[in-house]
């Protein structure tokens, strides 16, 4: 532990631990800090990481339609294999009073497939049974998280707080 802050918000051990190489991290549990490091190509979405909230924040850009963000999930200590982890667990907080559907798109060497789950207003934990796509197999290289599955323009003040993505072997894990 280093008592000399790098910035005024530094101070949690998890912040320092997550600065290592991703090749030493197992892909089963992706904390907010790791999500921020592997996120790319946000569409109609601003992304940021809040150290003080220990959360990955995704905010809809003004008038954004179909906001989403991609995560690279290869390059970890071991490959993420769909048949080994049939469930994705997400801890998040949607805007107060807002409910929607969240879509998870997965990519492997043969293409992509998706699964959509409804999210109630203020729901915190979501379990996505990816095995139900019938194609959740092999090495998963990318995950796309669609925040609000809609073709309508969304207000710019919608922000989703994501605490983590986890991959589980069974529903109870």
GROMACS .gro file of N, CA and C in nm:
model
  519
    1UNK      N    1   0.085  -0.118   0.000
    1UNK     CA    2   0.000   0.000   0.000
    1UNK      C    3   0.089   0.123   0.000
    2UNK      N    4   0.058   0.215  -0.087
    2UNK     CA    5   0.136   0.337  -0.097
    2UNK      C    6   0.053   0.451  -0.039
    3UNK      N    7   0.101   0.516   0.066
    3UNK     CA    8   0.028   0.625   0.131
    3UNK      C    9   0.037   0.757   0.057
    4UNK      N   10   0.118   0.763  -0.048
    4UNK     CA   11   0.131   0.887  -0.124
    4UNK      C   12   0.028   0.887  -0.236
    5UNK      N   13  -0.077   0.971  -0.225
    5UNK     CA   14  -0.180   0.970  -0.331
    5UNK      C   15  -0.126   1.020  -0.463
    6UNK      N   16  -0.169   0.953  -0.570
    6UNK     CA   17  -0.134   0.996  -0.704
    6UNK      C   18  -0.226   1.111  -0.745
    7UNK      N   19  -0.349   1.107  -0.697
    7UNK     CA   20  -0.445   1.213  -0.723
    7UNK      C   21  -0.532   1.228  -0.599
    8UNK      N   22  -0.609   1.334  -0.590
    8UNK     CA   23  -0.684   1.361  -0.468
    8UNK      C   24  -0.788   1.255  -0.438
    9UNK      N   25  -0.835   1.179  -0.538
    9UNK     CA   26  -0.938   1.078  -0.514
    9UNK      C   27  -0.880   0.942  -0.477
   10UNK      N   28  -0.749   0.921  -0.495
   10UNK     CA   29  -0.692   0.791  -0.467
   10UNK      C   30  -0.700   0.759  -0.319
   11UNK      N   31  -0.708   0.633  -0.288
   11UNK     CA   32  -0.708   0.596  -0.148
   11UNK      C   33  -0.764   0.458  -0.122
   12UNK      N   34  -0.818   0.391  -0.224
   12UNK     CA   35  -0.869   0.258  -0.199
   12UNK      C   36  -0.770   0.156  -0.252
   13UNK      N   37  -0.757   0.048  -0.179
   13UNK     CA   38  -0.665  -0.057  -0.217
   13UNK      C   39  -0.703  -0.116  -0.351
   14UNK      N   40  -0.834  -0.130  -0.378
   14UNK     CA   41  -0.877  -0.188  -0.504
   14UNK      C   42  -0.830  -0.102  -0.622
   15UNK      N   43  -0.823   0.027  -0.603
   15UNK     CA   44  -0.777   0.116  -0.710
   15UNK      C   45  -0.634   0.081  -0.748
   16UNK      N   46  -0.550   0.059  -0.649
   16UNK     CA   47  -0.410   0.029  -0.674
   16UNK      C   48  -0.394  -0.112  -0.730
   17UNK      N   49  -0.468  -0.208  -0.675
   17UNK     CA   50  -0.457  -0.346  -0.722
   17UNK      C   51  -0.492  -0.360  -0.870
   18UNK      N   52  -0.584  -0.283  -0.920
   18UNK     CA   53  -0.631  -0.299  -1.056
   18UNK      C   54  -0.540  -0.233  -1.159
   19UNK      N   55  -0.428  -0.182  -1.118
   19UNK     CA   56  -0.339  -0.118  -1.213
   19UNK      C   57  -0.241  -0.215  -1.275
   20UNK      N   58  -0.243  -0.345  -1.236
   20UNK     CA   59  -0.152  -0.444  -1.293
   20UNK      C   60  -0.191  -0.483  -1.434
   21UNK      N   61  -0.118  -0.579  -1.487
   21UNK     CA   62  -0.143  -0.628  -1.621
   21UNK      C   63  -0.271  -0.712  -1.623
   22UNK      N   64  -0.352  -0.695  -1.725
   22UNK     CA   65  -0.475  -0.774  -1.737
   22UNK      C   66  -0.444  -0.922  -1.756
   23UNK      N   67  -0.328  -0.954  -1.809
   23UNK     CA   68  -0.293  -1.094  -1.831
   23UNK      C   69  -0.278  -1.171  -1.700
   24UNK      N   70  -0.275  -1.101  -1.586
   24UNK     CA   71  -0.268  -1.169  -1.457
   24UNK      C   72  -0.404  -1.174  -1.387
   25UNK      N   73  -0.508  -1.120  -1.452
   25UNK     CA   74  -0.642  -1.113  -1.393
   25UNK      C   75  -0.729  -1.222  -1.453
   26UNK      N   76  -0.806  -1.290  -1.369
   26UNK     CA   77  -0.901  -1.389  -1.417
   26UNK      C   78  -1.027  -1.317  -1.466
   27UNK      N   79  -1.089  -1.364  -1.573
   27UNK     CA   80  -1.203  -1.291  -1.630
   27UNK      C   81  -1.336  -1.314  -1.559
   28UNK      N   82  -1.342  -1.398  -1.456
   28UNK     CA   83  -1.470  -1.431  -1.394
   28UNK      C   84  -1.539  -1.312  -1.330
   29UNK      N   85  -1.463  -1.219  -1.274
   29UNK     CA   86  -1.521  -1.103  -1.204
   29UNK      C   87  -1.453  -0.977  -1.255
   30UNK      N   88  -1.530  -0.892  -1.322
   30UNK     CA   89  -1.475  -0.770  -1.379
   30UNK      C   90  -1.532  -0.651  -1.302
   31UNK      N   91  -1.451  -0.597  -1.213
   31UNK     CA   92  -1.493  -0.484  -1.130
   31UNK      C   93  -1.505  -0.358  -1.215
   32UNK      N   94  -1.559  -0.253  -1.157
   32UNK     CA   95  -1.579  -0.126  -1.227
   32UNK      C   96  -1.447  -0.073  -1.282
   33UNK      N   97  -1.340  -0.082  -1.205
   33UNK     CA   98  -1.210  -0.033  -1.251
   33UNK      C   99  -1.158  -0.110  -1.371
   34UNK      N  100  -1.178  -0.241  -1.373
   34UNK     CA  101  -1.136  -0.321  -1.488
   34UNK      C  102  -1.225  -0.291  -1.608
   35UNK      N  103  -1.355  -0.277  -1.585
   35UNK     CA  104  -1.446  -0.245  -1.695
   35UNK      C  105  -1.403  -0.117  -1.766
   36UNK      N  106  -1.361  -0.020  -1.688
   36UNK     CA  107  -1.318   0.107  -1.746
   36UNK      C  108  -1.196   0.085  -1.836
   37UNK      N  109  -1.108  -0.006  -1.798
   37UNK     CA  110  -0.987  -0.031  -1.875
   37UNK      C  111  -1.012  -0.109  -2.003
   38UNK      N  112  -1.116  -0.193  -2.006
   38UNK     CA  113  -1.139  -0.277  -2.124
   38UNK      C  114  -1.254  -0.226  -2.212
   39UNK      N  115  -1.315  -0.112  -2.174
   39UNK     CA  116  -1.424  -0.054  -2.253
   39UNK      C  117  -1.369   0.017  -2.376
   40UNK      N  118  -1.443   0.007  -2.485
   40UNK     CA  119  -1.405   0.080  -2.606
   40UNK      C  120  -1.527   0.102  -2.695
   41UNK      N  121  -1.512   0.190  -2.790
   41UNK     CA  122  -1.613   0.221  -2.891
   41UNK      C  123  -1.752   0.244  -2.835
   42UNK      N  124  -1.765   0.334  -2.738
   42UNK     CA  125  -1.901   0.363  -2.692
   42UNK      C  126  -1.979   0.437  -2.802
   43UNK      N  127  -2.101   0.399  -2.822
   43UNK     CA  128  -2.187   0.463  -2.921
   43UNK      C  129  -2.298   0.537  -2.847
   44UNK      N  130  -2.309   0.667  -2.872
   44UNK     CA  131  -2.408   0.753  -2.806
   44UNK      C  132  -2.400   0.744  -2.654
   45UNK      N  133  -2.281   0.717  -2.603
   45UNK     CA  134  -2.261   0.698  -2.460
   45UNK      C  135  -2.129   0.761  -2.418
   46UNK      N  136  -2.131   0.835  -2.309
   46UNK     CA  137  -2.007   0.882  -2.247
   46UNK      C  138  -1.975   0.784  -2.135
   47UNK      N  139  -1.848   0.745  -2.126
   47UNK     CA  140  -1.809   0.650  -2.022
   47UNK      C  141  -1.707   0.715  -1.930
   48UNK      N  142  -1.714   0.677  -1.803
   48UNK     CA  143  -1.617   0.728  -1.706
   48UNK      C  144  -1.611   0.631  -1.589
   49UNK      N  145  -1.507   0.646  -1.510
   49UNK     CA  146  -1.491   0.565  -1.390
   49UNK      C  147  -1.482   0.660  -1.271
   50UNK      N  148  -1.566   0.636  -1.171
   50UNK     CA  149  -1.564   0.717  -1.050
   50UNK      C  150  -1.495   0.639  -0.940
   51UNK      N  151  -1.378   0.685  -0.901
   51UNK     CA  152  -1.305   0.619  -0.794
   51UNK      C  153  -1.382   0.630  -0.663
   52UNK      N  154  -1.436   0.747  -0.636
   52UNK     CA  155  -1.507   0.767  -0.509
   52UNK      C  156  -1.632   0.681  -0.499
   53UNK      N  157  -1.698   0.653  -0.610
   53UNK     CA  158  -1.818   0.568  -0.609
   53UNK      C  159  -1.784   0.423  -0.643
   54UNK      N  160  -1.659   0.396  -0.679
   54UNK     CA  161  -1.614   0.267  -0.728
   54UNK      C  162  -1.715   0.212  -0.829
   55UNK      N  163  -1.743   0.292  -0.930
   55UNK     CA  164  -1.843   0.256  -1.030
   55UNK      C  165  -1.799   0.298  -1.169
   56UNK      N  166  -1.840   0.219  -1.264
   56UNK     CA  167  -1.823   0.251  -1.404
   56UNK      C  168  -1.952   0.320  -1.447
   57UNK      N  169  -1.944   0.441  -1.497
   57UNK     CA  170  -2.062   0.521  -1.529
   57UNK      C  171  -2.079   0.531  -1.681
   58UNK      N  172  -2.202   0.505  -1.726
   58UNK     CA  173  -2.235   0.516  -1.866
   58UNK      C  174  -2.350   0.615  -1.877
   59UNK      N  175  -2.326   0.724  -1.947
   59UNK     CA  176  -2.425   0.830  -1.960
   59UNK      C  177  -2.466   0.845  -2.106
   60UNK      N  178  -2.596   0.853  -2.128
   60UNK     CA  179  -2.648   0.868  -2.263
   60UNK      C  180  -2.616   1.009  -2.314
   61UNK      N  181  -2.564   1.017  -2.436
   61UNK     CA  182  -2.541   1.147  -2.498
   61UNK      C  183  -2.675   1.205  -2.540
   62UNK      N  184  -2.682   1.336  -2.546
   62UNK     CA  185  -2.808   1.403  -2.581
   62UNK      C  186  -2.864   1.350  -2.713
   63UNK      N  187  -2.990   1.306  -2.704
   63UNK     CA  188  -3.057   1.255  -2.823
   63UNK      C  189  -3.005   1.121  -2.870
   64UNK      N  190  -2.928   1.053  -2.784
   64UNK     CA  191  -2.867   0.925  -2.823
   64UNK      C  192  -2.971   0.817  -2.850
   65UNK      N  193  -2.951   0.744  -2.957
   65UNK     CA  194  -3.036   0.631  -2.991
   65UNK      C  195  -2.950   0.506  -2.982
   66UNK      N  196  -3.002   0.402  -2.916
   66UNK     CA  197  -2.933   0.275  -2.900
   66UNK      C  198  -2.793   0.292  -2.839
   67UNK      N  199  -2.784   0.349  -2.719
   67UNK     CA  200  -2.652   0.367  -2.657
   67UNK      C  201  -2.594   0.233  -2.611
   68UNK      N  202  -2.465   0.213  -2.639
   68UNK     CA  203  -2.400   0.090  -2.594
   68UNK      C  204  -2.251   0.112  -2.581
   69UNK      N  205  -2.186   0.013  -2.517
   69UNK     CA  206  -2.041   0.013  -2.502
   69UNK      C  207  -1.991  -0.130  -2.520
   70UNK      N  208  -1.872  -0.144  -2.576
   70UNK     CA  209  -1.808  -0.274  -2.596
   70UNK      C  210  -1.702  -0.296  -2.490
   71UNK      N  211  -1.680  -0.422  -2.456
   71UNK     CA  212  -1.573  -0.461  -2.364
   71UNK      C  213  -1.493  -0.574  -2.428
   72UNK      N  214  -1.362  -0.558  -2.433
   72UNK     CA  215  -1.274  -0.665  -2.478
   72UNK      C  216  -1.254  -0.761  -2.362
   73UNK      N  217  -1.289  -0.887  -2.381
   73UNK     CA  218  -1.275  -0.983  -2.271
   73UNK      C  219  -1.175  -1.094  -2.303
   74UNK      N  220  -1.087  -1.071  -2.399
   74UNK     CA  221  -0.976  -1.163  -2.418
   74UNK      C  222  -0.850  -1.092  -2.369
   75UNK      N  223  -0.745  -1.166  -2.347
   75UNK     CA  224  -0.622  -1.106  -2.297
   75UNK      C  225  -0.609  -1.118  -2.146
   76UNK      N  226  -0.701  -1.190  -2.083
   76UNK     CA  227  -0.692  -1.212  -1.938
   76UNK      C  228  -0.607  -1.336  -1.910
   77UNK      N  229  -0.594  -1.373  -1.784
   77UNK     CA  230  -0.509  -1.486  -1.744
   77UNK      C  231  -0.554  -1.617  -1.809
   78UNK      N  232  -0.682  -1.628  -1.838
   78UNK     CA  233  -0.733  -1.746  -1.909
   78UNK      C  234  -0.848  -1.701  -1.998
   79UNK      N  235  -0.878  -1.780  -2.101
   79UNK     CA  236  -0.986  -1.742  -2.191
   79UNK      C  237  -1.123  -1.751  -2.120
   80UNK      N  238  -1.214  -1.668  -2.163
   80UNK     CA  239  -1.352  -1.674  -2.114
   80UNK      C  240  -1.428  -1.764  -2.211
   81UNK      N  241  -1.465  -1.881  -2.163
   81UNK     CA  242  -1.533  -1.979  -2.248
   81UNK      C  243  -1.681  -1.985  -2.211
   82UNK      N  244  -1.766  -1.969  -2.312
   82UNK     CA  245  -1.910  -1.964  -2.291
   82UNK      C  246  -1.966  -2.087  -2.222
   83UNK      N  247  -1.924  -2.205  -2.263
   83UNK     CA  248  -1.980  -2.326  -2.202
   83UNK      C  249  -1.938  -2.343  -2.056
   84UNK      N  250  -1.830  -2.280  -2.016
   84UNK     CA  251  -1.784  -2.287  -1.877
   84UNK      C  252  -1.862  -2.189  -1.787
   85UNK      N  253  -1.904  -2.078  -1.844
   85UNK     CA  254  -1.975  -1.973  -1.768
   85UNK      C  255  -2.105  -1.937  -1.841
   86UNK      N  256  -2.213  -2.015  -1.819
   86UNK     CA  257  -2.337  -1.991  -1.893
   86UNK      C  258  -2.418  -1.869  -1.848
   87UNK      N  259  -2.379  -1.806  -1.738
   87UNK     CA  260  -2.453  -1.691  -1.686
   87UNK      C  261  -2.363  -1.568  -1.674
   88UNK      N  262  -2.422  -1.452  -1.705
   88UNK     CA  263  -2.356  -1.325  -1.677
   88UNK      C  264  -2.435  -1.258  -1.565
   89UNK      N  265  -2.366  -1.214  -1.464
   89UNK     CA  266  -2.427  -1.141  -1.353
   89UNK      C  267  -2.384  -0.996  -1.364
   90UNK      N  268  -2.478  -0.906  -1.349
   90UNK     CA  269  -2.448  -0.763  -1.358
   90UNK      C  270  -2.505  -0.695  -1.235
   91UNK      N  271  -2.423  -0.616  -1.169
   91UNK     CA  272  -2.473  -0.530  -1.063
   91UNK      C  273  -2.472  -0.389  -1.118
   92UNK      N  274  -2.590  -0.329  -1.124
   92UNK     CA  275  -2.600  -0.195  -1.180
   92UNK      C  276  -2.712  -0.118  -1.114
   93UNK      N  277  -2.716   0.009  -1.145
   93UNK     CA  278  -2.823   0.097  -1.098
   93UNK      C  279  -2.867   0.181  -1.217
   94UNK      N  280  -2.991   0.160  -1.260
   94UNK     CA  281  -3.048   0.240  -1.368
   94UNK      C  282  -3.099   0.371  -1.309
   95UNK      N  283  -3.127   0.468  -1.393
   95UNK     CA  284  -3.182   0.594  -1.342
   95UNK      C  285  -3.311   0.570  -1.264
   96UNK      N  286  -3.331   0.646  -1.160
   96UNK     CA  287  -3.449   0.632  -1.074
   96UNK      C  288  -3.576   0.646  -1.158
   97UNK      N  289  -3.666   0.551  -1.139
   97UNK     CA  290  -3.793   0.555  -1.208
   97UNK      C  291  -3.789   0.511  -1.353
   98UNK      N  292  -3.677   0.461  -1.399
   98UNK     CA  293  -3.663   0.422  -1.538
   98UNK      C  294  -3.647   0.271  -1.548
   99UNK      N  295  -3.725   0.209  -1.632
   99UNK     CA  296  -3.708   0.066  -1.657
   99UNK      C  297  -3.690   0.047  -1.806
  100UNK      N  298  -3.620  -0.057  -1.843
  100UNK     CA  299  -3.593  -0.081  -1.984
  100UNK      C  300  -3.551  -0.226  -2.003
  101UNK      N  301  -3.501  -0.254  -2.120
  101UNK     CA  302  -3.438  -0.382  -2.148
  101UNK      C  303  -3.290  -0.356  -2.167
  102UNK      N  304  -3.209  -0.449  -2.119
  102UNK     CA  305  -3.066  -0.443  -2.145
  102UNK      C  306  -3.034  -0.561  -2.236
  103UNK      N  307  -2.957  -0.537  -2.339
  103UNK     CA  308  -2.917  -0.644  -2.429
  103UNK      C  309  -2.768  -0.669  -2.414
  104UNK      N  310  -2.733  -0.796  -2.409
  104UNK     CA  311  -2.592  -0.838  -2.405
  104UNK      C  312  -2.563  -0.904  -2.539
  105UNK      N  313  -2.464  -0.852  -2.607
  105UNK     CA  314  -2.418  -0.913  -2.731
  105UNK      C  315  -2.282  -0.976  -2.702
  106UNK      N  316  -2.263  -1.098  -2.748
  106UNK     CA  317  -2.136  -1.167  -2.729
  106UNK      C  318  -2.076  -1.197  -2.864
  107UNK      N  319  -1.945  -1.191  -2.870
  107UNK     CA  320  -1.875  -1.211  -2.995
  107UNK      C  321  -1.769  -1.319  -2.977
  108UNK      N  322  -1.763  -1.410  -3.073
  108UNK     CA  323  -1.656  -1.509  -3.077
  108UNK      C  324  -1.609  -1.519  -3.222
  109UNK      N  325  -1.530  -1.619  -3.252
  109UNK     CA  326  -1.474  -1.628  -3.387
  109UNK      C  327  -1.579  -1.655  -3.494
  110UNK      N  328  -1.699  -1.703  -3.454
  110UNK     CA  329  -1.801  -1.734  -3.555
  110UNK      C  330  -1.905  -1.624  -3.572
  111UNK      N  331  -1.896  -1.517  -3.496
  111UNK     CA  332  -1.991  -1.408  -3.513
  111UNK      C  333  -2.041  -1.355  -3.379
  112UNK      N  334  -2.166  -1.308  -3.379
  112UNK     CA  335  -2.220  -1.254  -3.255
  112UNK      C  336  -2.362  -1.304  -3.233
  113UNK      N  337  -2.407  -1.294  -3.110
  113UNK     CA  338  -2.540  -1.336  -3.070
  113UNK      C  339  -2.578  -1.254  -2.949
  114UNK      N  340  -2.708  -1.245  -2.923
  114UNK     CA  341  -2.751  -1.158  -2.814
  114UNK      C  342  -2.858  -1.222  -2.729
  115UNK      N  343  -2.875  -1.164  -2.613
  115UNK     CA  344  -2.983  -1.202  -2.522
  115UNK      C  345  -3.029  -1.075  -2.452
  116UNK      N  346  -3.159  -1.054  -2.448
  116UNK     CA  347  -3.216  -0.934  -2.388
  116UNK      C  348  -3.291  -0.970  -2.261
  117UNK      N  349  -3.273  -0.890  -2.158
  117UNK     CA  350  -3.345  -0.911  -2.032
  117UNK      C  351  -3.410  -0.781  -1.990
  118UNK      N  352  -3.532  -0.790  -1.935
  118UNK     CA  353  -3.596  -0.669  -1.884
  118UNK      C  354  -3.531  -0.626  -1.753
  119UNK      N  355  -3.523  -0.496  -1.733
  119UNK     CA  356  -3.468  -0.442  -1.610
  119UNK      C  357  -3.573  -0.350  -1.550
  120UNK      N  358  -3.618  -0.383  -1.430
  120UNK     CA  359  -3.717  -0.300  -1.363
  120UNK      C  360  -3.648  -0.176  -1.306
  121UNK      N  361  -3.727  -0.071  -1.288
  121UNK     CA  362  -3.673   0.051  -1.227
  121UNK      C  363  -3.611   0.016  -1.092
  122UNK      N  364  -3.492   0.066  -1.068
  122UNK     CA  365  -3.418   0.046  -0.943
  122UNK      C  366  -3.374  -0.098  -0.918
  123UNK      N  367  -3.380  -0.184  -1.018
  123UNK     CA  368  -3.329  -0.320  -1.002
  123UNK      C  369  -3.178  -0.313  -0.990
  124UNK      N  370  -3.120  -0.396  -0.907
  124UNK     CA  371  -2.978  -0.389  -0.882
  124UNK      C  372  -2.901  -0.506  -0.943
  125UNK      N  373  -2.949  -0.627  -0.923
  125UNK     CA  374  -2.877  -0.746  -0.971
  125UNK      C  375  -2.953  -0.809  -1.086
  126UNK      N  376  -2.883  -0.837  -1.193
  126UNK     CA  377  -2.944  -0.898  -1.311
  126UNK      C  378  -2.865  -1.023  -1.345
  127UNK      N  379  -2.935  -1.132  -1.368
  127UNK     CA  380  -2.873  -1.255  -1.413
  127UNK      C  381  -2.916  -1.279  -1.557
  128UNK      N  382  -2.820  -1.291  -1.645
  128UNK     CA  383  -2.847  -1.309  -1.787
  128UNK      C  384  -2.809  -1.452  -1.825
  129UNK      N  385  -2.909  -1.536  -1.859
  129UNK     CA  386  -2.879  -1.676  -1.896
  129UNK      C  387  -2.832  -1.684  -2.042
  130UNK      N  388  -2.705  -1.660  -2.064
  130UNK     CA  389  -2.652  -1.653  -2.200
  130UNK      C  390  -2.661  -1.787  -2.273
  131UNK      N  391  -2.662  -1.897  -2.200
  131UNK     CA  392  -2.670  -2.028  -2.264
  131UNK      C  393  -2.798  -2.042  -2.347
  132UNK      N  394  -2.900  -1.961  -2.317
  132UNK     CA  395  -3.026  -1.970  -2.389
  132UNK      C  396  -3.015  -1.923  -2.534
  133UNK      N  397  -2.906  -1.856  -2.569
  133UNK     CA  398  -2.888  -1.815  -2.708
  133UNK      C  399  -2.860  -1.936  -2.796
  134UNK      N  400  -2.814  -2.046  -2.735
  134UNK     CA  401  -2.779  -2.164  -2.812
  134UNK      C  402  -2.642  -2.156  -2.877
  135UNK      N  403  -2.581  -2.039  -2.872
  135UNK     CA  404  -2.450  -2.021  -2.936
  135UNK      C  405  -2.345  -1.970  -2.838
  136UNK      N  406  -2.372  -1.969  -2.711
  136UNK     CA  407  -2.280  -1.920  -2.609
  136UNK      C  408  -2.177  -2.029  -2.584
  137UNK      N  409  -2.082  -2.043  -2.677
  137UNK     CA  410  -1.982  -2.150  -2.672
  137UNK      C  411  -1.850  -2.095  -2.720
  138UNK      N  412  -1.746  -2.166  -2.687
  138UNK     CA  413  -1.613  -2.127  -2.734
  138UNK      C  414  -1.562  -2.005  -2.659
  139UNK      N  415  -1.451  -1.953  -2.710
  139UNK     CA  416  -1.388  -1.837  -2.645
  139UNK      C  417  -1.463  -1.709  -2.682
  140UNK      N  418  -1.509  -1.639  -2.580
  140UNK     CA  419  -1.577  -1.511  -2.598
  140UNK      C  420  -1.470  -1.403  -2.601
  141UNK      N  421  -1.471  -1.319  -2.702
  141UNK     CA  422  -1.368  -1.217  -2.717
  141UNK      C  423  -1.417  -1.077  -2.687
  142UNK      N  424  -1.549  -1.057  -2.696
  142UNK     CA  425  -1.603  -0.923  -2.677
  142UNK      C  426  -1.746  -0.934  -2.623
  143UNK      N  427  -1.781  -0.840  -2.537
  143UNK     CA  428  -1.917  -0.827  -2.485
  143UNK      C  429  -1.964  -0.686  -2.520
  144UNK      N  430  -2.086  -0.675  -2.568
  144UNK     CA  431  -2.145  -0.543  -2.593
  144UNK      C  432  -2.265  -0.530  -2.500
  145UNK      N  433  -2.269  -0.421  -2.426
  145UNK     CA  434  -2.376  -0.395  -2.331
  145UNK      C  435  -2.460  -0.279  -2.384
  146UNK      N  436  -2.583  -0.310  -2.422
  146UNK     CA  437  -2.679  -0.207  -2.466
  146UNK      C  438  -2.757  -0.163  -2.343
  147UNK      N  439  -2.744  -0.036  -2.308
  147UNK     CA  440  -2.801   0.013  -2.183
  147UNK      C  441  -2.952   0.023  -2.185
  148UNK      N  442  -3.004   0.078  -2.291
  148UNK     CA  443  -3.148   0.098  -2.304
  148UNK      C  444  -3.184   0.051  -2.444
  149UNK      N  445  -3.243  -0.064  -2.455
  149UNK     CA  446  -3.273  -0.115  -2.587
  149UNK      C  447  -3.398  -0.046  -2.640
  150UNK      N  448  -3.376   0.052  -2.723
  150UNK     CA  449  -3.485   0.131  -2.779
  150UNK      C  450  -3.439   0.197  -2.907
  151UNK      N  451  -3.533   0.223  -2.994
  151UNK     CA  452  -3.502   0.297  -3.116
  151UNK      C  453  -3.538   0.444  -3.102
  152UNK      N  454  -3.584   0.483  -2.983
  152UNK     CA  455  -3.624   0.620  -2.960
  152UNK      C  456  -3.507   0.702  -2.907
  153UNK      N  457  -3.511   0.831  -2.932
  153UNK     CA  458  -3.411   0.922  -2.879
  153UNK      C  459  -3.428   0.931  -2.727
  154UNK      N  460  -3.318   0.930  -2.656
  154UNK     CA  461  -3.321   0.931  -2.510
  154UNK      C  462  -3.269   1.064  -2.456
  155UNK      N  463  -3.318   1.106  -2.339
  155UNK     CA  464  -3.265   1.230  -2.280
  155UNK      C  465  -3.120   1.210  -2.237
  156UNK      N  466  -3.046   1.318  -2.234
  156UNK     CA  467  -2.902   1.310  -2.205
  156UNK      C  468  -2.871   1.292  -2.058
  157UNK      N  469  -2.968   1.298  -1.971
  157UNK     CA  470  -2.937   1.290  -1.829
  157UNK      C  471  -2.948   1.148  -1.774
  158UNK      N  472  -2.966   1.048  -1.858
  158UNK     CA  473  -2.975   0.910  -1.811
  158UNK      C  474  -2.835   0.854  -1.790
  159UNK      N  475  -2.807   0.810  -1.668
  159UNK     CA  476  -2.677   0.751  -1.637
  159UNK      C  477  -2.698   0.618  -1.567
  160UNK      N  478  -2.626   0.517  -1.613
  160UNK     CA  479  -2.630   0.386  -1.551
  160UNK      C  480  -2.498   0.366  -1.478
  161UNK      N  481  -2.507   0.321  -1.355
  161UNK     CA  482  -2.388   0.291  -1.273
  161UNK      C  483  -2.371   0.139  -1.274
  162UNK      N  484  -2.256   0.093  -1.319
  162UNK     CA  485  -2.227  -0.050  -1.323
  162UNK      C  486  -2.116  -0.079  -1.222
  163UNK      N  487  -2.146  -0.165  -1.126
  163UNK     CA  488  -2.046  -0.203  -1.026
  163UNK      C  489  -1.957  -0.318  -1.075
  164UNK      N  490  -2.016  -0.413  -1.146
  164UNK     CA  491  -1.936  -0.523  -1.198
  164UNK      C  492  -2.014  -0.606  -1.300
  165UNK      N  493  -1.939  -0.682  -1.378
  165UNK     CA  494  -1.988  -0.792  -1.460
  165UNK      C  495  -1.918  -0.916  -1.407
  166UNK      N  496  -1.992  -1.023  -1.388
  166UNK     CA  497  -1.932  -1.148  -1.343
  166UNK      C  498  -1.985  -1.261  -1.430
  167UNK      N  499  -1.907  -1.365  -1.442
  167UNK     CA  500  -1.945  -1.481  -1.522
  167UNK      C  501  -1.954  -1.600  -1.427
  168UNK      N  502  -2.067  -1.669  -1.431
  168UNK     CA  503  -2.093  -1.776  -1.333
  168UNK      C  504  -2.118  -1.911  -1.399
  169UNK      N  505  -2.084  -2.016  -1.327
  169UNK     CA  506  -2.103  -2.152  -1.376
  169UNK      C  507  -2.246  -2.199  -1.360
  170UNK      N  508  -2.317  -2.145  -1.260
  170UNK     CA  509  -2.458  -2.181  -1.242
  170UNK      C  510  -2.535  -2.063  -1.185
  171UNK      N  511  -2.666  -2.076  -1.182
  171UNK     CA  512  -2.753  -1.965  -1.144
  171UNK      C  513  -2.728  -1.917  -1.001
  172UNK      N  514  -2.694  -2.010  -0.911
  172UNK     CA  515  -2.678  -1.975  -0.769
  172UNK      C  516  -2.541  -1.922  -0.734
  173UNK      N  517  -2.448  -1.928  -0.824
  173UNK     CA  518  -2.310  -1.886  -0.792
  173UNK      C  519  -2.298  -1.740  -0.758
   0.00000   0.00000   0.00000
